[in-house]
Coordinates of C-alpha atoms and ligand atoms in Angstrom, one line a residue:
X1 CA 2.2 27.0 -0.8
X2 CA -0.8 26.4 1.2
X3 CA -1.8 28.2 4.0
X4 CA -3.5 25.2 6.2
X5 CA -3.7 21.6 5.2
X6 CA -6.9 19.5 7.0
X7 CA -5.9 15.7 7.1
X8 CA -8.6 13.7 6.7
X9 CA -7.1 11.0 8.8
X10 CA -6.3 9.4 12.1
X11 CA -3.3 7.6 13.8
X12 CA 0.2 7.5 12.8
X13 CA -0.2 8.6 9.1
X14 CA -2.3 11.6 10.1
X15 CA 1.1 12.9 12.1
X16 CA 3.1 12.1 9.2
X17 CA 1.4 14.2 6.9
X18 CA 1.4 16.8 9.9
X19 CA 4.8 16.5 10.4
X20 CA 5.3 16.9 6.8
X21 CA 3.7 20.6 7.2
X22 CA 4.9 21.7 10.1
X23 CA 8.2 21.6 7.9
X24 CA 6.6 23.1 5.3
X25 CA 5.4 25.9 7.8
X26 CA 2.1 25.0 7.2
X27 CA -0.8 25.2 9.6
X28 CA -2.5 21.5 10.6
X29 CA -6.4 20.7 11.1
X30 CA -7.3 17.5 12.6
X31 CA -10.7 16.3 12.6
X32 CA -11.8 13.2 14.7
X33 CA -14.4 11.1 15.9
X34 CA -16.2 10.6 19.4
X35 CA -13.9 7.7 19.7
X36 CA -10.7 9.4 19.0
X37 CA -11.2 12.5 21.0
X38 CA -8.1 11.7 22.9
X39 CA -5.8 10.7 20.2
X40 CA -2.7 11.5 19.6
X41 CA -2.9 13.1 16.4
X42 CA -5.6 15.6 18.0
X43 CA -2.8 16.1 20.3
X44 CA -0.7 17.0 17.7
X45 CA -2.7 19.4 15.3
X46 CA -3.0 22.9 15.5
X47 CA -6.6 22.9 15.9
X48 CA -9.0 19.9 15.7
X49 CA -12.8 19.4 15.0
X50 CA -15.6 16.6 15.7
X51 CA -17.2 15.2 12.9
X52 CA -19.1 12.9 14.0
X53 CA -19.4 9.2 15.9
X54 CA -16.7 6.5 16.5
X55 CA -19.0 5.1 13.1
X56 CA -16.4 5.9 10.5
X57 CA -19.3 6.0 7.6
X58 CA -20.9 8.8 10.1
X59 CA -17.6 10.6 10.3
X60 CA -14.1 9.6 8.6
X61 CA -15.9 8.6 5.8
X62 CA -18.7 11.1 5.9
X63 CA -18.0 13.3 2.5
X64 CA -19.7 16.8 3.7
X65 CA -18.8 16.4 7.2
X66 CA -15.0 16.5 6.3
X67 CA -15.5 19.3 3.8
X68 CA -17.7 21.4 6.4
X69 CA -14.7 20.7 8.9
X70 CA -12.7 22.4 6.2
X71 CA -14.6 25.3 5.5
X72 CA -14.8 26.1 9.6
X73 CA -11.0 25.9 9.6
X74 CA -10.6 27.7 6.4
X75 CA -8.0 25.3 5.4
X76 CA -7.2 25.6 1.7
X77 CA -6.3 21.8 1.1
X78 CA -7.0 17.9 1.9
X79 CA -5.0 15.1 2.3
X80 CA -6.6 12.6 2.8
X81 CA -4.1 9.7 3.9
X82 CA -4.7 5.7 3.2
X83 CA -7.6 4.2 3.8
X84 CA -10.6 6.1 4.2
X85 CA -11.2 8.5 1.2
X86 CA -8.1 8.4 0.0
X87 CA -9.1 6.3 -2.9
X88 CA -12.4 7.8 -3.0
X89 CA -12.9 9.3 -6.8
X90 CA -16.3 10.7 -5.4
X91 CA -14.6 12.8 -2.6
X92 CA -11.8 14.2 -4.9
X93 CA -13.9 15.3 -7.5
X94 CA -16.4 16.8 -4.4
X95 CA -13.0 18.4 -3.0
X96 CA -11.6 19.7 -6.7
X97 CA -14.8 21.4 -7.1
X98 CA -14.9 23.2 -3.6
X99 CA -13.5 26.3 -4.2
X100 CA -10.4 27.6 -2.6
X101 CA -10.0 24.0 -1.3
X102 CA -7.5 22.0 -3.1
X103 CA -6.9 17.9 -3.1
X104 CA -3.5 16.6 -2.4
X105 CA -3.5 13.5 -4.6
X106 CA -4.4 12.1 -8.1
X107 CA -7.3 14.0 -10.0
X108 CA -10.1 12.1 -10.0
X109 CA -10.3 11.4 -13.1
X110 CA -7.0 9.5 -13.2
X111 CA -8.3 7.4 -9.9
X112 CA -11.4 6.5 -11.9
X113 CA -9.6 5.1 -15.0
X114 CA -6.9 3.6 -13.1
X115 CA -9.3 2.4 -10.4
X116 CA -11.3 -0.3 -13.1
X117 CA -9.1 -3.0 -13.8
X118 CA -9.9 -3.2 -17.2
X119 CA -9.2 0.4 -18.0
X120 CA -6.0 0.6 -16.3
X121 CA -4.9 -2.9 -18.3
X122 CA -5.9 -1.0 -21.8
X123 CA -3.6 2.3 -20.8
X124 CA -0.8 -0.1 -19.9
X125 CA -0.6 -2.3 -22.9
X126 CA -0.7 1.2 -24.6
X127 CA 1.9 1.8 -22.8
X128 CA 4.0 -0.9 -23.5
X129 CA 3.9 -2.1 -20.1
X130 CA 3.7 -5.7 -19.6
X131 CA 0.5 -6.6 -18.3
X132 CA -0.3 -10.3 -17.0
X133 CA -1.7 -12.5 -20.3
X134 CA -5.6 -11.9 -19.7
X135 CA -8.1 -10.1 -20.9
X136 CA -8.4 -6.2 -21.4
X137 CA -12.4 -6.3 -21.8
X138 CA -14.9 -8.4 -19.5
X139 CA -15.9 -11.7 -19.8
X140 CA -19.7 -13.1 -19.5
X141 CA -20.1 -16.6 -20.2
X142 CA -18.4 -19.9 -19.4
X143 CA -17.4 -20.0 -22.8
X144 CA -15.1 -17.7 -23.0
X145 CA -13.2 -19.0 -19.5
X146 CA -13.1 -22.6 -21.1
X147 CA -11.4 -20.8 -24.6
X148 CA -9.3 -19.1 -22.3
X149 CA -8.2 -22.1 -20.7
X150 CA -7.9 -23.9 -23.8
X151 CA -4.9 -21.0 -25.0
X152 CA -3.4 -19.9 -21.7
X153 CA -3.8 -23.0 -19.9
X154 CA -4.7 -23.3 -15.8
X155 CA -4.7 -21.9 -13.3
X156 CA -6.6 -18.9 -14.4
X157 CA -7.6 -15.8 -11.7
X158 CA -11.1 -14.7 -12.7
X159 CA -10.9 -10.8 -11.4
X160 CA -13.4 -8.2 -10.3
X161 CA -12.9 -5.2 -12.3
X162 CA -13.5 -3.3 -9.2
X163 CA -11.3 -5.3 -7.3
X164 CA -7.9 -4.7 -5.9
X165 CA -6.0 -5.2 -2.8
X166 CA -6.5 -8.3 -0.9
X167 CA -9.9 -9.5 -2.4
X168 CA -11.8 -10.2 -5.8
X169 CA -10.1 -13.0 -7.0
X170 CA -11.2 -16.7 -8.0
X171 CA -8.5 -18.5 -9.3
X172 CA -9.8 -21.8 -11.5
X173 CA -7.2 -24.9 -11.3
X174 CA -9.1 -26.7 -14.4
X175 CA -12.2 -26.4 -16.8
X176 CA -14.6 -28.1 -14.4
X177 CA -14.6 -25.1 -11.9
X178 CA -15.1 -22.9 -14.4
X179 CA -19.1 -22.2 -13.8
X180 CA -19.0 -22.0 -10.5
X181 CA -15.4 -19.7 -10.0
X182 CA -17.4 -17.5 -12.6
X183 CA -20.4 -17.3 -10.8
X184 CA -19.0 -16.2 -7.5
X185 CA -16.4 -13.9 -9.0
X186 CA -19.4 -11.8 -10.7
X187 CA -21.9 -11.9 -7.1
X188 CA -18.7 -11.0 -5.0
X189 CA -17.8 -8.2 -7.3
X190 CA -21.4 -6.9 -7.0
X191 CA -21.5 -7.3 -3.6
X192 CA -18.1 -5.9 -2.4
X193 CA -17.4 -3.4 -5.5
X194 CA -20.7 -3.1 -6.9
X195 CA -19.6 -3.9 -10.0
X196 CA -20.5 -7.3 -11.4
X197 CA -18.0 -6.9 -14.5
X198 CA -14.8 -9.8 -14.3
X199 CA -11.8 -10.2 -16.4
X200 CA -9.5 -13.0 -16.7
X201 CA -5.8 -13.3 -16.0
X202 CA -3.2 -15.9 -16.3
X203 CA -2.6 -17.2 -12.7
X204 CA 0.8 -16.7 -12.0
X205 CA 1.5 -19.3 -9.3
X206 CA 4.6 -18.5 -7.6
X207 CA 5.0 -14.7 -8.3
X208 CA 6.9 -12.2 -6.3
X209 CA 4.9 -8.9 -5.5
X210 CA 7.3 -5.6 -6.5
X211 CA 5.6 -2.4 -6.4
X212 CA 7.2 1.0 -7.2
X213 CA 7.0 4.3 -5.9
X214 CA 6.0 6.9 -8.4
X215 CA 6.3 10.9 -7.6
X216 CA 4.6 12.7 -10.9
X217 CA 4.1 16.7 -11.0
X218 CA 1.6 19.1 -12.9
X219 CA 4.0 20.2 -15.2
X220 CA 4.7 16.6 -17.1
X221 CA 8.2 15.2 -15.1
X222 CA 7.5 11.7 -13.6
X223 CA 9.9 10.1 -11.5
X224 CA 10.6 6.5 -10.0
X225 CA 11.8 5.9 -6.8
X226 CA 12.8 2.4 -6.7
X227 CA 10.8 -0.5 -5.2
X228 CA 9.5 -2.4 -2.5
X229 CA 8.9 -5.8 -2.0
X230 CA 6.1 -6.9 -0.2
X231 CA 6.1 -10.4 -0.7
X232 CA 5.8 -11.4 3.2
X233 CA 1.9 -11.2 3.6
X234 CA -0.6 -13.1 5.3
X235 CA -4.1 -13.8 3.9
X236 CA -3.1 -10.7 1.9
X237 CA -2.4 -8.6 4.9
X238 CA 1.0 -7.0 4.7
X239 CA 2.9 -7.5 7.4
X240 CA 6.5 -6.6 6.5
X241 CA 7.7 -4.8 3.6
X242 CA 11.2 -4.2 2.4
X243 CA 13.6 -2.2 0.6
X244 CA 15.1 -2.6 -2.2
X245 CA 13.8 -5.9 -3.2
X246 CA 16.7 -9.0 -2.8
X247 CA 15.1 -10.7 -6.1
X248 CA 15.7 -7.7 -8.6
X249 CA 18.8 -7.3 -10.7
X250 CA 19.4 -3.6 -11.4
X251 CA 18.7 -4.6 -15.3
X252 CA 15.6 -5.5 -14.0
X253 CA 15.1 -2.8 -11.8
X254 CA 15.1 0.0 -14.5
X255 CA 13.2 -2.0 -16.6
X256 CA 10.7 -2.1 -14.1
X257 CA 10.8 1.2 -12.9
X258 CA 10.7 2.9 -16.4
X259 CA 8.1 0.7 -17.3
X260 CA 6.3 2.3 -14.5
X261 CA 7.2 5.8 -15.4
X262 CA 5.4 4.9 -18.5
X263 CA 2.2 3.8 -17.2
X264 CA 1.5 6.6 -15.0
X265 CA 2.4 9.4 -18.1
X266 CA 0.1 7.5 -20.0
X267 CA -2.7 7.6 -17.1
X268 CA -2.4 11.6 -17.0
X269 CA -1.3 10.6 -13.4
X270 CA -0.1 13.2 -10.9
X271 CA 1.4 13.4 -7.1
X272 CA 2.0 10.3 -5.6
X273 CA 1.5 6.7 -6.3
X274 CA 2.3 3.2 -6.5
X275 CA 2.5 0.7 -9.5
X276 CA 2.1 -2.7 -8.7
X277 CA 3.9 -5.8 -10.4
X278 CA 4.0 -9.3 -9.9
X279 CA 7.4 -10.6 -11.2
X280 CA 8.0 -14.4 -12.1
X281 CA 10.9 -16.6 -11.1
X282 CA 12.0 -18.2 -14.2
X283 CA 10.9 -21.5 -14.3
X284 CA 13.5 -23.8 -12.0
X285 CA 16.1 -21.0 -11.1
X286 CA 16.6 -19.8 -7.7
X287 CA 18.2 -16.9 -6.1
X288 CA 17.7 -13.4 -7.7
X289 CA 15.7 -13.2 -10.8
X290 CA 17.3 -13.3 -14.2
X291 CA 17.5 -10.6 -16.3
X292 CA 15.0 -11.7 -18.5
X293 CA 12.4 -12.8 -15.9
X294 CA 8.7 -11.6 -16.6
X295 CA 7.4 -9.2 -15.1
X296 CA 3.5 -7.9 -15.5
X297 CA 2.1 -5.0 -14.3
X298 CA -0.8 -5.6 -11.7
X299 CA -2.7 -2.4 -10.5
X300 CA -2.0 1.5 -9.4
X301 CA -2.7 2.4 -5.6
X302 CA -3.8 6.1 -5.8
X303 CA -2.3 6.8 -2.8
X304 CA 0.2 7.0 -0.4
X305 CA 0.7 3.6 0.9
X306 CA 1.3 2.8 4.4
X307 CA 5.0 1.5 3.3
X308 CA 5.8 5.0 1.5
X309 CA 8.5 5.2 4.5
X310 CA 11.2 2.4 3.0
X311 CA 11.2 4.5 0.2
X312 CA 11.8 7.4 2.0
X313 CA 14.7 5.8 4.2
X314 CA 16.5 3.9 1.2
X315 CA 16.0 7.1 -1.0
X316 CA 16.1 9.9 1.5
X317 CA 12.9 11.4 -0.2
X318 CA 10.2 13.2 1.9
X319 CA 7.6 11.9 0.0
X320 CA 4.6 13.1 1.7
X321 CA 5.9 16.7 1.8
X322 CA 6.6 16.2 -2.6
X323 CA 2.6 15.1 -2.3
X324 CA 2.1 19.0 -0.5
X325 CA 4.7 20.8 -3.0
X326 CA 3.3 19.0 -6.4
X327 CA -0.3 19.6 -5.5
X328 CA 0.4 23.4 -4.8
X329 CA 1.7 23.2 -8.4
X330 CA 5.8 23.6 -7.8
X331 CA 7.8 21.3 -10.2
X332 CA 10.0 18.5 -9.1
X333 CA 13.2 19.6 -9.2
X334 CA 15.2 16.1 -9.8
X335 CA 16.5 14.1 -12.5
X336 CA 15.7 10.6 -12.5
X337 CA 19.5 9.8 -12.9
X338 CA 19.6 11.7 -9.1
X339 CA 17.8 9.1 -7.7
X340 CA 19.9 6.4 -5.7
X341 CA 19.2 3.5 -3.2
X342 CA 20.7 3.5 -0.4
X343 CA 21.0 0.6 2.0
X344 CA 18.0 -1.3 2.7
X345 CA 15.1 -0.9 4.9
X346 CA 12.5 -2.7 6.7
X347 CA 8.9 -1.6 7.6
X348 CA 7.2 -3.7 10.5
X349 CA 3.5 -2.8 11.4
X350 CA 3.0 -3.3 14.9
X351 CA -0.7 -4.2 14.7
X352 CA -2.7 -4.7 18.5
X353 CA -2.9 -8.1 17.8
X354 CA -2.7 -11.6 19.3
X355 CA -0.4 -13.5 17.0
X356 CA -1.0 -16.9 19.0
X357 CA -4.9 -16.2 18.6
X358 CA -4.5 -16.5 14.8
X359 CA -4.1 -12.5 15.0
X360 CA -7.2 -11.6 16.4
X361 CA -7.5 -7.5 16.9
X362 CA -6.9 -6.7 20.4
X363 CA -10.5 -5.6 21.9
X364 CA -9.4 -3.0 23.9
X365 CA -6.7 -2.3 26.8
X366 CA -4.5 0.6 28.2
X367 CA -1.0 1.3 27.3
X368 CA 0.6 0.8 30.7
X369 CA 4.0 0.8 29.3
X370 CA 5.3 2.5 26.3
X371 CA 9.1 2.8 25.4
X372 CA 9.6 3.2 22.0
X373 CA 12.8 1.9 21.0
X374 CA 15.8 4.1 19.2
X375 CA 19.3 4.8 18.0
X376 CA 20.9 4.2 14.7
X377 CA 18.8 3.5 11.8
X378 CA 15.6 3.0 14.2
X379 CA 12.4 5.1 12.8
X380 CA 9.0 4.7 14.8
X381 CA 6.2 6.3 12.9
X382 CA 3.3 6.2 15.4
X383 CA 0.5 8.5 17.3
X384 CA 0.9 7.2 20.5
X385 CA 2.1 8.3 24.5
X386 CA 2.3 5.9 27.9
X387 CA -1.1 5.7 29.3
X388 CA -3.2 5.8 26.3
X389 CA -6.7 4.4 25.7
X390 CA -6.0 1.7 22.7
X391 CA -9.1 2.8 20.1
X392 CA -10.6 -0.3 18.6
X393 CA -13.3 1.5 16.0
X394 CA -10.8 1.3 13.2
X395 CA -8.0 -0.7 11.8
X396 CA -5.5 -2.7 14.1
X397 CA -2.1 -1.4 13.6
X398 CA -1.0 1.3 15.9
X399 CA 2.7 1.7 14.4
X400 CA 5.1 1.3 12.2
X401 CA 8.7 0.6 13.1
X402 CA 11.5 1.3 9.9
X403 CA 15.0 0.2 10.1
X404 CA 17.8 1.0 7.8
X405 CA 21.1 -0.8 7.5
X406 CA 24.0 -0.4 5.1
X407 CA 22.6 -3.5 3.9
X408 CA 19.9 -5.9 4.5
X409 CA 21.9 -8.4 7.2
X410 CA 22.6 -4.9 9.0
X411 CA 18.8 -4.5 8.8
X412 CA 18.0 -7.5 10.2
X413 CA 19.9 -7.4 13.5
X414 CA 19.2 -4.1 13.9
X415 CA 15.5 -5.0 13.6
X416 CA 16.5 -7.2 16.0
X417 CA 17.7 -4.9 18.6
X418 CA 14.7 -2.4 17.9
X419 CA 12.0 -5.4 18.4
X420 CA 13.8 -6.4 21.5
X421 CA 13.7 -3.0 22.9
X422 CA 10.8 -1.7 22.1
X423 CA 8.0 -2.4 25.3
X424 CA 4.6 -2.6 24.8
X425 CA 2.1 -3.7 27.5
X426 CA -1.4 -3.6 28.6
X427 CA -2.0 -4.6 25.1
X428 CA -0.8 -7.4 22.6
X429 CA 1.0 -6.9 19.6
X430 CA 2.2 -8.8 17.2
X431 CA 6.3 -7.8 18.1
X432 CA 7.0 -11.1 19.1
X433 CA 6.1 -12.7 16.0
X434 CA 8.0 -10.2 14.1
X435 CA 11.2 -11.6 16.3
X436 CA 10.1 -15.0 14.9
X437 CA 9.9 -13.9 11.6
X438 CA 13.7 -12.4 11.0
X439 CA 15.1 -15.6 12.8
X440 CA 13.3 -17.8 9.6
X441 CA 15.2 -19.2 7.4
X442 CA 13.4 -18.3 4.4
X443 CA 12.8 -14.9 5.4
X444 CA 16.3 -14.1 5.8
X445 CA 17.2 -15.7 2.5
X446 CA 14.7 -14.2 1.2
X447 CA 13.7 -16.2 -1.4
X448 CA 9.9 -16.2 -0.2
X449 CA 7.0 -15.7 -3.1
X450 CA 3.4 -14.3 -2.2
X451 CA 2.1 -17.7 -1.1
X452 CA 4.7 -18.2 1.7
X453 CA 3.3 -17.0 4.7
X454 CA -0.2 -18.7 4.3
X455 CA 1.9 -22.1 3.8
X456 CA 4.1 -21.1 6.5
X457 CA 1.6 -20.3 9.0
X458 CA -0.6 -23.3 7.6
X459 CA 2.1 -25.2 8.5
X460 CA 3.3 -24.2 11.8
X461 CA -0.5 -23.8 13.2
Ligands
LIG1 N1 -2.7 -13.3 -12.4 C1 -2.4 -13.3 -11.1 N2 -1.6 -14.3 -10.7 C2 -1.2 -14.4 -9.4 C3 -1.7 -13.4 -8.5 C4 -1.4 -13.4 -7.1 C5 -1.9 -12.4 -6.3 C6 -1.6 -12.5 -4.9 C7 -2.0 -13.5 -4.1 C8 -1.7 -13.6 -2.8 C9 -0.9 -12.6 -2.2 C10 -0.5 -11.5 -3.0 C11 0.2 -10.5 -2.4 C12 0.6 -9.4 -3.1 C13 0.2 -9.4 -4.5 C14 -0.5 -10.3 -5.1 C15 -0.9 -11.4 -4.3 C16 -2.8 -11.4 -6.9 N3 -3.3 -10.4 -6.2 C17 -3.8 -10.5 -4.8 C18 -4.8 -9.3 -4.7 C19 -4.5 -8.4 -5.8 N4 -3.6 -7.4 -5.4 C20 -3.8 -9.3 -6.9 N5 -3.0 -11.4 -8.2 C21 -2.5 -12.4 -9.0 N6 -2.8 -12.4 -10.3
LIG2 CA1 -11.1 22.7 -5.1

């Protein structure tokens, strides 16, 4: 086991990896920027270090500074989080070849292939996993969208290889868009991704978006730990994710989840990590999907995702401290057959924003008051105390709240009860439209598909 583990992170996730190994009996290392010199996850480390200016390129993100941090602290490991460099094939591979310094995540290798679209499509339909109809190799010319069209039909999502997550994707409703989608897929995938290359994809219209939790060790076992669904979202901003998902039979669940299993074996994937599928209502039945509904794989997040903690409340898994045990080489030592889901859980992310300002980030403000709420089921994942300074350099969301229930109407009142008692001022934050959301119809039927919230909030604007 590892002597001292540097986090290469801030807020709430970098105290959940530190809790993680305090209770491993590990020693912690912070490292922070100008801007977070007060925060609480400096607070909370053994020992801490500067790297640099609030400018996360010039210190977060800043490849030697982080290393150098972890040679002054002699820490023999990284983990580096979400976000950041957590994705960053460049910084593992720099970080496997430091010596006496190990990475806490995927090798690099298996981020790179899994990373391009393309690649990671190929190792699936090895695989046998499902992957949407499309194309494994890219496309150049118009030609080959308006052949496409011609077979598959439209829509069609015209995908940056180097894509992922909320952006690269043009989706085509018919033959006459086809120059134009093509042409702004390929300069937006050189501009955001620097990768011009595109691929095409059926688009699914009305999809739900399941992802599973994968926990894979160095010595060849690969478990699944259920799923999420993380269908709520807003201009591809996640706002509330649940588990386990309402939609899935539990035909369909081990279908999914071994098809998952598969995938990451046949990536050479290790430690943590998240398969993504979109799954799709069969045509004119409502309520939970069939046992024959299609499901297609999507993408791999290399990571641990800011959601990991439904998994951990519905499964009772410590998944960040597995990430520390498998990458210090110890074997998992569970079947899959141990694996159950318990319950259901909720994760909200209280993000500083202004829900009524079409969610703009908060721009600064003091936490005047700060009562966390509590009690049965109630889990607040956060890095924050009464009084503090609200940092504005990075990402809005300051905390997560998880609820578990016995099931999910349990979960929702008791959601209810946490949102209504946990205080927040000086800033805003989007609680109150969090208490809107589990009073909507839809939501609580939860029959919603990746579109709703954009139509919702369309809507209701
Ligand atoms: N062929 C096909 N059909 C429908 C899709 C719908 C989405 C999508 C669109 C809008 C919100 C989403 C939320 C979670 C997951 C996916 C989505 C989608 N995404 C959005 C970003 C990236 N993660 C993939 N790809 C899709 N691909
Ligand atoms: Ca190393």
């Amino acid at each position: 086991m590892f002597r001292k583990v540097l986090v290469a992170n801030r807020g709430e996730i970098a105290v959940r990896v530190m809790r993680a190994c305090e209770e491993l009996n590990v020693g912690t290392v912070a490292i922070y920027s100008e801007a977070d010199k007060d925060s609480g996850h400096v607070r909370y480390a053994d020992e801490a270090y500067n790297v640099g200016p609030a400018r996360a390129a010039d210190s977060y993100l800043d490849h030697e500074g982080v290393i150098e941090a972890a040679r002054k602290a002699d820490a023999d490991a990284i983990h580096p989080g979400y976000g950041f460099l957590a994705e960053n094939a460049e910084f593992a591979s720099k970080v496997e070849a430091a010596d006496g310094i190990t990475w806490i995540g995927p090798s690099s290798d298996a981020m790179e292939s899994l990373g391009e679209k393309t690649k990671a499509r190929k190792i699936m339909k090895e695989a046998e996993v499902p992957i949407v109809p499309g194309t494994t190799d890219p496309v150049t010319d118009p030609e080959e969208v308006k052949t496409f069209g011609e077979e598959h039909g439209y829509p069609i999502a015209i995908k940056a290889e180097g894509g992922g997550g909320g952006r690269g994707m043009k989706v085509v409703w018919d033959e006459s868009e086809v120059e134009d989608q093509l042409e702004s897929a390929k300069r937006e995938g050189e501009a955001y991704f620097d990768n011009p290359s595109v691929y095409l994809e059926r688009y699914l219209e009305r999809p739900r978006h399941i992802e599973v939790q994968i926990v894979a060790d160095e010595h060849g076992n690969v478990r699944h730990l259920g799923e999420r669904d993380c269908s709520l979202q807003r201009r591809h901003q996640k706002v509330i994710e649940e588990g386990p998902s309402a939609a899935l039979t539990d035909e369909l669940r081990e279908k999914i989840g071994e098809a998952a299993r598969r995938g990451v074996s046949a990536a050479d994937y290790t430690n943590a990590g998240t398969v993504e599928f979109l799954v799709e209502e069969e045509p004119g039945r409502d309520g939970p999907l069939g046992p024959d509904a299609n499901f297609y794989f999507l993408e791999v997040n290399t990571r641990i995702q800011v959601e990991h903690t439904v998994t951990e409340e519905i499964t009772g898994y410590d998944i960040v401290k597995r990430q520390i045990r498998i990458a210090a080489g110890e074997e998992i030592d569970f079947e899959q057959d141990d694996v159950e889901i318990d319950g259901h859980a909720i994760e909200f992310r209280i993000n500083a924003e202004n829900a009524a300002k079409d969610f703009a980030p908060a721009t600064g403000g003091t936490l005047s008051t700060y009562d966390p709420p509590g009690g049965v089921g109630v889990r607040l994942d956060d890095a924050l105390k009464q009084g503090d300074e609200l940092v504005t350099d990075y990402d809005s969301m300051i905390a997560k709240l998880i609820v578990w229930g016995e099931d999910r109407d349990e979960c929702i009142e008791r959601s209810l009860r946490a949102l209504r008692e946990y205080g927040i001022e000086g800033i805003p934050t989007i609680i109150p439209f969090h208490r809107l959301m589990l009073t909507d119809e839809e939501f609580v039927a939860s029959t919603h598909t990746t579109k709703y919230l954009d139509e919702e909030l369309d809507e209701s604007r």
